[in-house]
XYZ file of N, CA and C in Angstrom:
801
model
N 0.844 -1.202 0.000
C 0.000 0.000 0.000
C 0.875 1.246 0.000
N 0.672 2.120 -0.955
C 1.480 3.332 -1.050
C 0.985 4.383 -0.053
N 1.844 5.353 0.209
C 1.479 6.411 1.146
C 0.716 7.522 0.437
N 0.034 8.325 1.233
C -0.702 9.463 0.673
C 0.255 10.488 0.080
N 1.419 10.649 0.703
C 2.380 11.611 0.163
C 2.945 11.138 -1.177
N 3.144 9.841 -1.327
C 3.608 9.340 -2.626
C 2.538 9.582 -3.687
N 1.292 9.301 -3.360
C 0.204 9.535 -4.311
C 0.133 11.013 -4.686
N 0.364 11.882 -3.701
C 0.376 13.317 -3.986
C 1.501 13.662 -4.953
N 2.655 13.037 -4.771
C 3.792 13.325 -5.655
C 3.484 12.982 -7.110
N 2.608 12.009 -7.320
C 2.256 11.625 -8.698
C 1.367 12.665 -9.375
N 0.828 13.607 -8.592
C 0.002 14.668 -9.181
C 0.839 15.808 -9.752
N 2.125 15.824 -9.413
C 2.983 16.924 -9.846
C 3.063 17.080 -11.369
N 3.284 16.013 -12.126
C 3.367 16.194 -13.583
C 2.117 16.828 -14.179
N 0.937 16.412 -13.717
C -0.300 16.981 -14.239
C -0.425 18.458 -13.930
N -0.063 18.845 -12.717
C -0.119 20.260 -12.337
C 0.823 21.089 -13.219
N 2.027 20.600 -13.376
C 3.025 21.340 -14.149
C 2.687 21.366 -15.637
N 2.152 20.263 -16.148
C 1.804 20.214 -17.571
C 0.746 21.244 -17.934
N -0.233 21.443 -17.049
C -1.263 22.439 -17.342
C -0.645 23.829 -17.464
N 0.243 24.153 -16.540
C 0.888 25.458 -16.566
C 1.774 25.608 -17.798
N 2.524 24.575 -18.100
C 3.436 24.641 -19.249
C 2.689 24.752 -20.573
N 1.535 24.108 -20.666
C 0.754 24.219 -21.912
C 0.320 25.652 -22.155
N -0.118 26.316 -21.110
C -0.536 27.714 -21.250
C 0.631 28.599 -21.681
N 1.766 28.419 -21.025
C 2.928 29.253 -21.345
C 3.472 28.939 -22.732
N 3.493 27.667 -23.086
C 3.968 27.296 -24.425
C 3.106 27.960 -25.505
N 1.801 27.959 -25.304
C 0.911 28.568 -26.282
C 1.105 30.092 -26.309
N 1.325 30.669 -25.115
C 1.556 32.115 -25.052
C 2.808 32.495 -25.840
N 3.847 31.682 -25.753
C 5.089 31.990 -26.469
C 4.912 31.850 -27.987
N 4.043 30.915 -28.391
C 3.788 30.730 -29.830
C 3.101 31.956 -30.437
N 2.153 32.537 -29.684
C 1.371 33.649 -30.244
C 1.914 35.012 -29.844
N 3.014 35.026 -29.102
C 3.586 36.308 -28.680
C 3.907 37.165 -29.900
N 3.434 38.394 -29.885
C 3.645 39.305 -31.008
C 2.645 39.141 -32.129
N 1.775 38.122 -32.050
C 0.782 37.879 -33.095
C -0.630 38.205 -32.614
N -0.925 37.835 -31.387
C -2.255 38.097 -30.815
C -2.036 38.573 -29.381
N -1.837 39.866 -29.242
C -1.448 40.423 -27.947
C -2.528 40.233 -26.883
N -3.790 40.331 -27.287
C -4.884 40.183 -26.331
C -4.909 38.774 -25.737
N -4.824 37.764 -26.600
C -4.823 36.380 -26.118
C -3.549 36.089 -25.327
N -2.439 36.625 -25.774
C -1.165 36.450 -25.065
C -1.286 36.962 -23.624
N -1.830 38.162 -23.478
C -1.979 38.733 -22.136
C -2.935 37.903 -21.277
N -4.002 37.418 -21.882
C -4.962 36.602 -21.138
C -4.329 35.297 -20.664
N -3.524 34.683 -21.507
C -2.853 33.440 -21.128
C -1.855 33.669 -19.991
N -1.160 34.767 -20.050
C -0.202 35.093 -18.981
C -0.927 35.356 -17.670
N -2.038 36.086 -17.740
C -2.809 36.365 -16.534
C -3.399 35.072 -15.946
N -3.899 34.204 -16.823
C -4.459 32.933 -16.355
C -3.384 32.071 -15.693
N -2.202 32.065 -16.266
C -1.099 31.288 -15.698
C -0.700 31.824 -14.330
N -0.726 33.132 -14.177
C -0.394 33.741 -12.889
C -1.335 33.263 -11.791
N -2.620 33.155 -12.120
C -3.598 32.683 -11.140
C -3.397 31.200 -10.848
N -3.170 30.415 -11.899
C -3.041 28.971 -11.720
C -1.747 28.583 -10.997
N -0.709 29.377 -11.127
C 0.509 29.127 -10.351
C 0.181 29.077 -8.871
N -0.567 30.078 -8.421
C -0.946 30.148 -7.013
C -1.928 29.046 -6.644
N -2.866 28.759 -7.549
C -3.877 27.743 -7.273
C -3.247 26.364 -7.074
N -2.278 26.037 -7.918
C -1.629 24.730 -7.789
C -0.783 24.648 -6.524
N -0.162 25.750 -6.144
C 0.591 25.753 -4.885
C -0.351 25.545 -3.709
N -1.479 26.230 -3.728
C -2.449 26.098 -2.636
C -2.991 24.666 -2.561
N -3.361 24.106 -3.718
C -3.885 22.747 -3.728
C -2.860 21.733 -3.269
N -1.617 21.925 -3.673
C -0.554 21.008 -3.284
C -0.285 21.093 -1.784
N -0.326 22.290 -1.243
C -0.131 22.471 0.198
C -1.205 21.738 0.985
N -2.466 21.878 0.561
C -3.553 21.159 1.234
C -3.333 19.654 1.146
N -2.799 19.216 0.009
C -2.526 17.795 -0.153
C -1.460 17.295 0.802
N -0.437 18.112 1.049
C 0.621 17.713 1.983
C 0.072 17.574 3.406
N -0.691 18.566 3.850
C -1.190 18.518 5.226
C -2.151 17.352 5.436
N -3.076 17.158 4.503
C -4.023 16.053 4.655
C -3.323 14.709 4.452
N -2.330 14.662 3.559
C -1.592 13.426 3.320
C -0.785 12.988 4.524
N -0.170 13.950 5.202
C 0.583 13.621 6.410
C -0.330 13.040 7.483
N -1.482 13.668 7.664
C -2.444 13.170 8.665
C -2.870 11.750 8.313
N -3.185 11.514 7.044
C -3.619 10.182 6.617
C -2.529 9.140 6.828
N -1.301 9.486 6.462
C -0.202 8.522 6.609
C 0.080 8.193 8.070
N 0.052 9.209 8.908
C 0.314 8.971 10.325
C -0.812 8.174 10.973
N -2.043 8.469 10.585
C -3.175 7.685 11.114
C -3.075 6.225 10.679
N -2.721 6.007 9.421
C -2.649 4.652 8.888
C -1.492 3.864 9.486
N -0.347 4.532 9.700
C 0.850 3.799 10.117
C 1.100 3.834 11.617
N 0.695 4.914 12.279
C 0.899 5.010 13.724
C -0.391 4.710 14.462
N -1.453 5.421 14.073
C -2.784 5.127 14.604
C -3.028 5.612 16.013
N -2.184 5.236 16.939
C -2.380 5.568 18.340
C -2.254 7.074 18.568
N -3.304 7.692 19.085
C -3.313 9.132 19.314
C -2.115 9.570 20.147
N -1.785 8.795 21.150
C -0.709 9.171 22.074
C 0.647 9.265 21.385
N 0.817 8.557 20.270
C 2.101 8.556 19.569
C 2.153 9.527 18.404
N 1.060 10.233 18.169
C 1.041 11.220 17.089
C 1.795 12.475 17.532
N 2.276 13.297 16.588
C 2.964 14.536 16.961
C 2.103 15.386 17.888
N 2.713 15.930 18.932
C 1.958 16.687 19.934
C 1.247 17.894 19.327
N 1.870 18.533 18.333
C 1.242 19.684 17.692
C -0.034 19.254 16.978
N -0.008 18.086 16.354
C -1.183 17.588 15.659
C -2.283 17.217 16.662
N -1.892 16.651 17.786
C -2.867 16.360 18.844
C -3.586 17.642 19.266
N -2.784 18.680 19.487
C -3.341 19.951 19.953
C -4.251 20.580 18.905
N -3.819 20.579 17.644
C -4.634 21.161 16.570
C -5.988 20.467 16.470
N -5.976 19.133 16.585
C -7.210 18.356 16.508
C -8.134 18.709 17.675
N -7.578 18.769 18.873
C -8.392 19.068 20.053
C -8.914 20.500 20.047
N -8.154 21.411 19.456
C -8.620 22.798 19.349
C -9.894 22.890 18.519
N -10.004 22.041 17.506
C -11.199 22.053 16.666
C -12.435 21.637 17.457
N -12.238 20.790 18.432
C -13.356 20.348 19.254
C -13.642 21.358 20.362
N -12.604 21.931 20.932
C -12.750 22.779 22.115
C -13.174 24.205 21.796
N -12.869 24.674 20.572
C -13.102 26.079 20.238
C -14.580 26.360 19.950
N -15.100 27.368 20.627
C -16.433 27.881 20.333
C -16.373 29.404 20.373
N -17.135 30.039 19.496
C -17.151 31.499 19.435
C -17.553 32.074 20.787
N -16.741 32.987 21.297
C -17.064 33.660 22.556
C -16.505 32.992 23.791
N -15.992 31.776 23.661
C -15.404 31.092 24.816
C -14.022 31.681 25.087
N -13.740 32.096 26.324
C -12.446 32.700 26.643
C -11.288 31.774 26.282
N -10.193 32.362 25.840
C -9.034 31.574 25.403
C -8.513 30.677 26.520
N -8.547 31.178 27.745
C -8.063 30.384 28.884
C -8.869 29.096 29.031
N -10.189 29.199 28.845
C -11.046 28.023 28.966
C -10.830 27.066 27.797
N -10.607 27.613 26.592
C -10.330 26.759 25.429
C -9.068 25.944 25.675
N -8.028 26.592 26.186
C -6.768 25.896 26.452
C -6.957 24.782 27.484
N -7.794 25.065 28.488
C -8.070 24.044 29.502
C -8.780 22.848 28.872
N -9.752 23.126 28.001
C -10.466 22.049 27.318
C -9.523 21.244 26.418
N -8.616 21.931 25.755
C -7.657 21.249 24.878
C -6.798 20.288 25.695
N -6.341 20.739 26.851
C -5.532 19.865 27.713
C -6.336 18.646 28.160
N -7.587 18.879 28.535
C -8.429 17.778 28.987
C -8.692 16.775 27.858
N -8.999 17.299 26.666
C -9.254 16.423 25.528
C -8.005 15.627 25.135
N -6.857 16.299 25.173
C -5.613 15.624 24.820
C -5.350 14.450 25.750
N -5.514 14.675 27.042
C -5.304 13.600 28.008
C -6.314 12.471 27.810
N -7.559 12.841 27.509
C -8.598 11.823 27.314
C -8.277 10.937 26.114
N -7.901 11.583 24.991
C -7.641 10.817 23.770
C -6.344 10.014 23.856
N -5.431 10.426 24.702
C -4.228 9.618 24.899
C -4.568 8.279 25.547
N -5.619 8.299 26.366
C -6.060 7.069 27.033
C -7.102 6.321 26.199
N -7.846 7.056 25.390
C -8.915 6.474 24.570
C -8.681 6.891 23.123
N -7.804 6.196 22.457
C -7.300 6.629 21.163
C -8.384 6.717 20.090
N -8.298 7.766 19.269
C -9.178 7.956 18.115
C -8.311 8.419 16.944
N -8.769 8.193 15.722
C -8.034 8.739 14.572
C -8.092 10.265 14.594
N -7.035 10.907 14.175
C -7.024 12.360 14.057
C -7.562 12.728 12.682
N -8.777 13.213 12.672
C -9.432 13.615 11.427
C -9.708 15.106 11.503
N -8.872 15.894 10.823
C -8.989 17.345 10.890
C -10.281 17.869 10.265
N -10.979 17.022 9.504
C -12.217 17.447 8.857
C -13.458 17.016 9.635
N -13.254 16.338 10.753
C -14.389 15.769 11.486
C -15.204 16.822 12.227
N -14.563 17.932 12.573
C -15.242 18.966 13.356
C -15.090 20.316 12.668
N -16.188 21.064 12.618
C -16.120 22.396 12.035
C -15.300 23.296 12.941
N -14.603 24.213 12.325
C -13.698 25.090 13.074
C -13.670 26.422 12.371
N -14.014 27.480 13.085
C -14.111 28.790 12.454
C -12.722 29.315 12.117
N -12.382 29.142 10.858
C -11.069 29.554 10.380
C -11.181 29.828 8.900
N -10.521 30.872 8.448
C -10.549 31.195 7.021
C -9.610 30.247 6.283
N -10.197 29.211 5.685
C -9.383 28.216 4.988
C -9.027 28.652 3.574
N -9.504 29.818 3.156
C -9.264 30.292 1.790
C -8.248 31.424 1.725
N -7.403 31.515 2.749
C -6.360 32.523 2.719
C -5.376 32.201 1.605
N -4.917 33.245 0.904
C -3.891 33.019 -0.099
C -2.666 32.426 0.585
N -2.068 31.383 -0.009
C -0.944 30.714 0.651
C 0.357 31.504 0.592
N 0.416 32.619 1.328
C 1.661 33.346 1.465
C 2.637 32.472 2.240
N 3.884 32.892 2.315
C 4.867 32.100 3.047
C 4.449 31.917 4.507
N 3.862 32.963 5.108
C 3.421 32.867 6.495
C 2.269 31.877 6.647
N 1.340 31.876 5.689
C 0.207 30.952 5.734
C 0.685 29.513 5.534
N 1.650 29.309 4.648
C 2.206 27.974 4.434
C 2.847 27.466 5.718
N 3.652 28.306 6.351
C 4.282 27.906 7.618
C 3.236 27.562 8.663
N 2.202 28.408 8.778
C 1.166 28.188 9.792
C 0.411 26.888 9.535
N 0.107 26.613 8.273
C -0.619 25.385 7.932
C 0.198 24.147 8.269
N 1.495 24.187 7.988
C 2.343 23.034 8.254
C 2.620 22.863 9.744
N 2.660 23.970 10.467
C 2.888 23.875 11.917
C 1.736 23.150 12.611
N 0.535 23.232 12.037
C -0.614 22.551 12.643
C -0.537 21.036 12.501
N 0.303 20.564 11.590
C 0.512 19.117 11.494
C 1.919 18.751 11.951
N 2.538 19.673 12.704
C 3.780 19.351 13.389
C 5.068 19.721 12.707
N 5.019 20.398 11.550
C 6.252 20.723 10.823
C 6.517 22.230 10.931
N 7.560 22.652 11.637
C 7.805 24.077 11.848
C 8.673 24.721 10.764
N 8.398 25.977 10.470
C 9.268 26.801 9.623
C 9.661 26.109 8.318
N 8.682 25.559 7.625
C 8.988 24.733 6.457
C 9.568 25.534 5.301
N 9.134 26.787 5.119
C 9.676 27.586 4.015
C 11.156 27.876 4.247
N 11.492 28.274 5.459
C 12.892 28.559 5.779
C 13.763 27.318 5.670
N 13.181 26.136 5.913
C 13.969 24.900 5.921
C 14.606 24.608 4.569
N 14.035 25.157 3.501
C 14.548 24.901 2.150
C 15.705 25.826 1.778
N 15.924 26.845 2.557
C 16.866 27.892 2.187
C 18.318 27.503 2.473
N 19.211 28.005 1.628
C 20.637 27.853 1.878
C 21.251 26.572 1.379
N 20.470 25.737 0.689
C 20.989 24.466 0.200
C 20.812 24.306 -1.290
N 20.686 23.059 -1.726
C 20.577 22.761 -3.155
C 19.361 23.397 -3.814
N 18.278 23.565 -3.059
C 17.057 24.099 -3.653
C 17.253 25.513 -4.196
N 18.172 26.270 -3.601
C 18.403 27.653 -4.030
C 19.066 27.739 -5.411
N 19.564 26.618 -5.907
C 20.207 26.608 -7.232
C 19.277 27.166 -8.303
N 17.977 26.940 -8.138
C 17.007 27.342 -9.155
C 16.974 28.860 -9.349
N 17.473 29.608 -8.378
C 17.482 31.070 -8.496
C 18.717 31.590 -9.238
N 19.637 30.704 -9.592
C 20.860 31.131 -10.276
C 20.665 31.302 -11.784
N 19.505 30.867 -12.296
C 19.218 30.931 -13.735
C 20.291 30.215 -14.565
N 20.822 29.138 -13.992
C 21.769 28.283 -14.698
C 20.985 27.058 -15.173
N 20.700 27.009 -16.465
C 19.824 25.964 -16.991
C 20.336 24.556 -16.721
N 21.647 24.348 -16.855
C 22.204 23.014 -16.669
C 22.069 22.557 -15.217
N 22.442 23.421 -14.268
C 22.354 23.073 -12.845
C 20.912 22.860 -12.423
N 20.027 23.688 -12.947
C 18.610 23.551 -12.616
C 18.045 22.249 -13.162
N 18.437 21.881 -14.385
C 17.971 20.628 -14.982
C 18.408 19.431 -14.134
N 19.649 19.445 -13.681
C 20.165 18.352 -12.849
C 19.402 18.281 -11.530
N 19.143 19.443 -10.923
C 18.397 19.487 -9.664
C 17.000 18.913 -9.842
N 16.303 19.328 -10.889
C 14.934 18.851 -11.123
C 14.912 17.339 -11.365
N 15.906 16.844 -12.080
C 15.990 15.406 -12.342
C 16.168 14.639 -11.030
N 17.022 15.154 -10.148
C 17.242 14.505 -8.852
C 15.962 14.503 -8.027
N 15.271 15.622 -8.025
C 14.053 15.733 -7.218
C 12.988 14.748 -7.690
N 12.849 14.603 -8.994
C 11.882 13.648 -9.530
C 12.236 12.218 -9.125
N 13.523 11.903 -9.149
C 13.959 10.536 -8.844
C 13.739 10.164 -7.383
N 13.585 11.157 -6.520
C 13.445 10.896 -5.084
C 12.003 10.615 -4.657
N 11.052 10.742 -5.578
C 9.655 10.519 -5.200
C 9.434 9.105 -4.665
N 10.193 8.147 -5.172
C 10.024 6.750 -4.736
C 10.313 6.584 -3.248
N 11.034 7.508 -2.659
C 11.357 7.410 -1.235
C 10.146 7.679 -0.344
N 9.074 8.141 -0.958
C 7.828 8.367 -0.206
C 6.865 7.187 -0.349
N 7.285 6.176 -1.062
C 6.367 5.085 -1.423
C 5.865 4.317 -0.209
N 6.708 4.153 0.797
C 6.322 3.424 2.012
C 6.570 4.286 3.243
N 5.921 3.920 4.329
C 6.143 4.604 5.608
C 6.780 3.631 6.581
N 7.821 4.034 7.341
C 8.411 5.374 7.381
C 9.031 5.767 6.034
N 8.895 7.051 5.720
C 9.477 7.534 4.476
C 10.989 7.333 4.515
N 11.552 6.970 3.384
C 12.994 6.764 3.324
C 13.718 8.106 3.314
N 14.872 8.149 3.973
C 15.634 9.387 4.069
C 16.174 9.811 2.706
N 16.294 11.104 2.523
C 16.877 11.649 1.309
C 18.397 11.581 1.407
N 19.110 11.657 0.276
C 20.577 11.710 0.323
C 21.052 12.870 1.190
N 22.231 12.730 1.746
C 22.752 13.728 2.695
C 22.915 15.109 2.075
N 23.008 15.183 0.748
C 23.161 16.493 0.110
C 21.904 17.349 0.234
N 20.761 16.694 0.508
C 19.522 17.435 0.715
C 19.303 17.605 2.224
N 19.531 18.798 2.689
C 19.412 19.065 4.120
C 18.328 20.112 4.369
N 17.615 19.926 5.454
C 16.583 20.881 5.861
C 16.881 21.345 7.277
N 16.867 22.652 7.480
C 17.059 23.206 8.817
C 15.786 23.943 9.201
N 15.048 23.374 10.155
C 13.736 23.898 10.520
C 13.885 24.999 11.563
N 14.530 26.071 11.130
C 14.815 27.171 12.031
C 13.921 28.360 11.710
N 13.732 29.197 12.685
C 12.922 30.396 12.496
C 13.767 31.481 11.846
N 13.229 32.145 10.823
C 13.915 33.267 10.203
C 12.981 34.463 10.178
N 13.553 35.619 9.906
C 12.724 36.806 9.766
C 11.850 36.669 8.525
N 10.629 37.224 8.598
C 9.690 37.128 7.470
C 10.328 37.685 6.202
N 10.081 36.998 5.106
C 10.553 37.412 3.784
C 12.073 37.519 3.707
N 12.796 36.721 4.516
C 14.245 36.864 4.551
C 14.968 35.910 3.611
N 14.256 34.981 3.009
C 14.907 34.041 2.102
C 14.362 34.218 0.690
N 15.072 33.660 -0.270
C 14.631 33.736 -1.660
C 13.281 33.062 -1.850
N 13.013 32.003 -1.088
C 11.739 31.305 -1.209
C 10.590 32.127 -0.655
N 10.828 32.861 0.431
C 9.798 33.762 0.950
C 9.421 34.800 -0.111
N 10.436 35.379 -0.713
C 10.200 36.425 -1.716
C 9.448 35.856 -2.916
N 9.866 34.685 -3.394
C 9.217 34.069 -4.547
C 7.743 33.778 -4.274
N 7.467 33.150 -3.145
C 6.079 32.807 -2.805
C 5.218 34.060 -2.713
N 5.717 35.063 -2.022
C 4.912 36.267 -1.833
C 4.737 37.039 -3.144
N 5.715 36.960 -4.031
C 5.585 37.609 -5.343
C 4.479 36.967 -6.171
N 4.449 35.625 -6.243
C 3.417 34.985 -7.067
C 2.041 35.137 -6.427
N 1.994 35.241 -5.103
C 0.704 35.454 -4.445
C 0.179 36.872 -4.687
N 1.083 37.838 -4.671
C 0.683 39.220 -4.933
C 0.150 39.363 -6.349
N 0.841 38.735 -7.307
C 0.401 38.783 -8.700
C -0.953 38.106 -8.869
N -1.126 36.955 -8.231
C -2.394 36.236 -8.299
C -3.525 37.072 -7.721
N -3.266 37.720 -6.600
C -4.293 38.517 -5.930
C -4.754 39.659 -6.832
N -3.803 40.310 -7.485
C -4.144 41.444 -8.351
C -5.042 41.033 -9.504
N -4.764 39.856 -10.082
C -5.555 39.383 -11.219
C -6.894 38.834 -10.755
N -6.859 37.954 -9.758
C -8.075 37.251 -9.327
C -9.111 38.191 -8.729
N -8.660 39.269 -8.110
C -9.594 40.196 -7.476
C -9.883 41.426 -8.343
N -9.432 41.398 -9.579
C -9.765 42.472 -10.501
C -9.086 43.791 -10.214
N -7.971 43.746 -9.468
C -7.264 44.988 -9.166
C -6.622 45.580 -10.417
N -6.315 44.718 -11.376
C -5.729 45.204 -12.617
C -6.210 44.353 -13.784
N -6.370 44.981 -14.936
C -6.705 44.272 -16.166
C -5.481 44.146 -17.061
N -4.356 44.608 -16.547
C -3.119 44.578 -17.310
C -2.374 43.270 -17.056
N -1.492 42.938 -17.965
C -0.590 41.806 -17.796
C 0.766 42.355 -17.373
N 1.160 42.100 -16.129
C 2.405 42.685 -15.631
C 3.561 41.685 -15.627
N 3.460 40.656 -16.452
C 4.552 39.695 -16.570
C 4.670 39.263 -18.024
N 5.495 38.262 -18.292
C 5.640 37.761 -19.659
C 5.836 36.261 -19.613
N 5.713 35.629 -20.767
C 5.732 34.170 -20.836
C 7.062 33.582 -20.375
N 8.167 34.236 -20.705
C 9.477 33.727 -20.309
C 9.628 33.744 -18.784
N 9.197 34.840 -18.154
C 9.259 34.929 -16.694
C 8.371 33.876 -16.043
N 7.199 33.659 -16.624
C 6.288 32.648 -16.089
C 6.863 31.252 -16.242
N 7.547 31.018 -17.342
C 8.192 29.717 -17.552
C 9.223 29.459 -16.450
N 9.970 30.472 -16.107
C 10.953 30.343 -15.026
C 10.261 30.147 -13.677
N 9.127 30.825 -13.494
C 8.377 30.670 -12.241
C 7.812 29.258 -12.098
N 7.407 28.657 -13.213
C 6.883 27.289 -13.163
C 7.979 26.320 -12.710
N 9.184 26.538 -13.192
C 10.314 25.695 -12.778
C 10.579 25.882 -11.286
N 10.544 27.126 -10.827
C 10.729 27.385 -9.392
C 9.613 26.742 -8.580
N 8.388 26.811 -9.104
C 7.261 26.191 -8.406
C 7.465 24.680 -8.305
N 7.958 24.073 -9.369
C 8.236 22.633 -9.354
C 9.221 22.289 -8.243
N 10.288 23.060 -8.139
C 11.292 22.821 -7.096
C 10.691 23.087 -5.718
N 9.892 24.146 -5.608
C 9.263 24.482 -4.331
C 8.348 23.362 -3.853
N 7.498 22.853 -4.734
C 6.556 21.812 -4.325
C 7.287 20.535 -3.923
N 8.330 20.180 -4.676
C 9.154 19.041 -4.256
C 9.784 19.313 -2.891
N 10.314 20.520 -2.711
C 10.974 20.858 -1.460
C 10.036 20.790 -0.267
N 8.834 21.353 -0.405
C 7.858 21.301 0.682
C 7.485 19.864 1.010
N 7.313 19.069 -0.020
C 6.937 17.669 0.157
C 8.029 16.896 0.890
N 9.263 17.041 0.442
C 10.370 16.309 1.060
C 10.711 16.844 2.449
N 10.559 18.157 2.641
C 10.818 18.727 3.968
C 9.833 18.168 4.986
N 8.552 18.121 4.608
C 7.537 17.583 5.514
C 7.814 16.128 5.838
N 8.137 15.331 4.811
C 8.398 13.907 5.017
C 9.651 13.713 5.877
N 10.673 14.526 5.645
C 11.908 14.419 6.420
C 11.665 14.694 7.895
N 10.897 15.749 8.169
C 10.649 16.122 9.558
C 9.795 15.060 10.262
N 8.752 14.605 9.615
C 7.852 13.623 10.216
C 8.551 12.282 10.429
N 9.477 11.936 9.542
C 10.168 10.652 9.658
C 11.231 10.652 10.756
N 11.550 11.829 11.281
C 12.561 11.903 12.331
C 12.078 11.221 13.609
N 13.001 10.649 14.418
C 12.628 9.890 15.613
C 11.804 10.657 16.628
N 11.945 12.012 16.655
C 11.269 12.788 17.695
C 9.743 12.736 17.599
N 9.184 12.372 16.422
C 7.752 12.377 16.290
C 7.155 10.967 16.270
N 7.955 9.975 16.435
C 7.440 8.614 16.409
C 7.133 8.130 17.797
């Protein structure tokens, strides 16, 4: 039986192919049909963000599913995930925060003795689930399933190669990332080669290249999707480069989450 994260990894080609088809067509008609060219670029800008958001949701739900399937026992699940689950049950509008925290502690202790699956969708919880996935929102979403500072964890290593605009180095990096998907096939997830390192440290907001990239594509998406502008403020070549960065980003988020969860501290 394959893991949910492995199944999620198989969705990557389809996500990327849709984006690449739009950009490829935009490059074909560039200078011939300016109106359609601009529309294709604007559509790609929105879909870049949409695929990142969908992939992020897939990582969080996939981690929960894999841990439930392979660990099962509530007491052995990551403590942050225990707390997030109990908060959904304990939170009610108007209830003082102090009382909510007390209820969370009580529920956590109860479920440690009377184990239940952690199903984040089982209880309604007043939260804006449609926030644009800025770097801060991505970090917050992953922290609820036990993975801290995931955007910063990708910084300073091989993943940053994609920002050098060196086609050969980027091609090699992308090839390596694709080949590593098989390491998610079973749980516990298999460790990545030592050259891929993640440091789950806290950094200042927008302090890494990945923070800047994520927030840039989200800002562009927001402007188009909310009708703030009818102009096309990018071009097909830039979008093509952004799609490659998105590919590396989605692989990085996926492997960072799997690496952190597979560590002994959460088992």
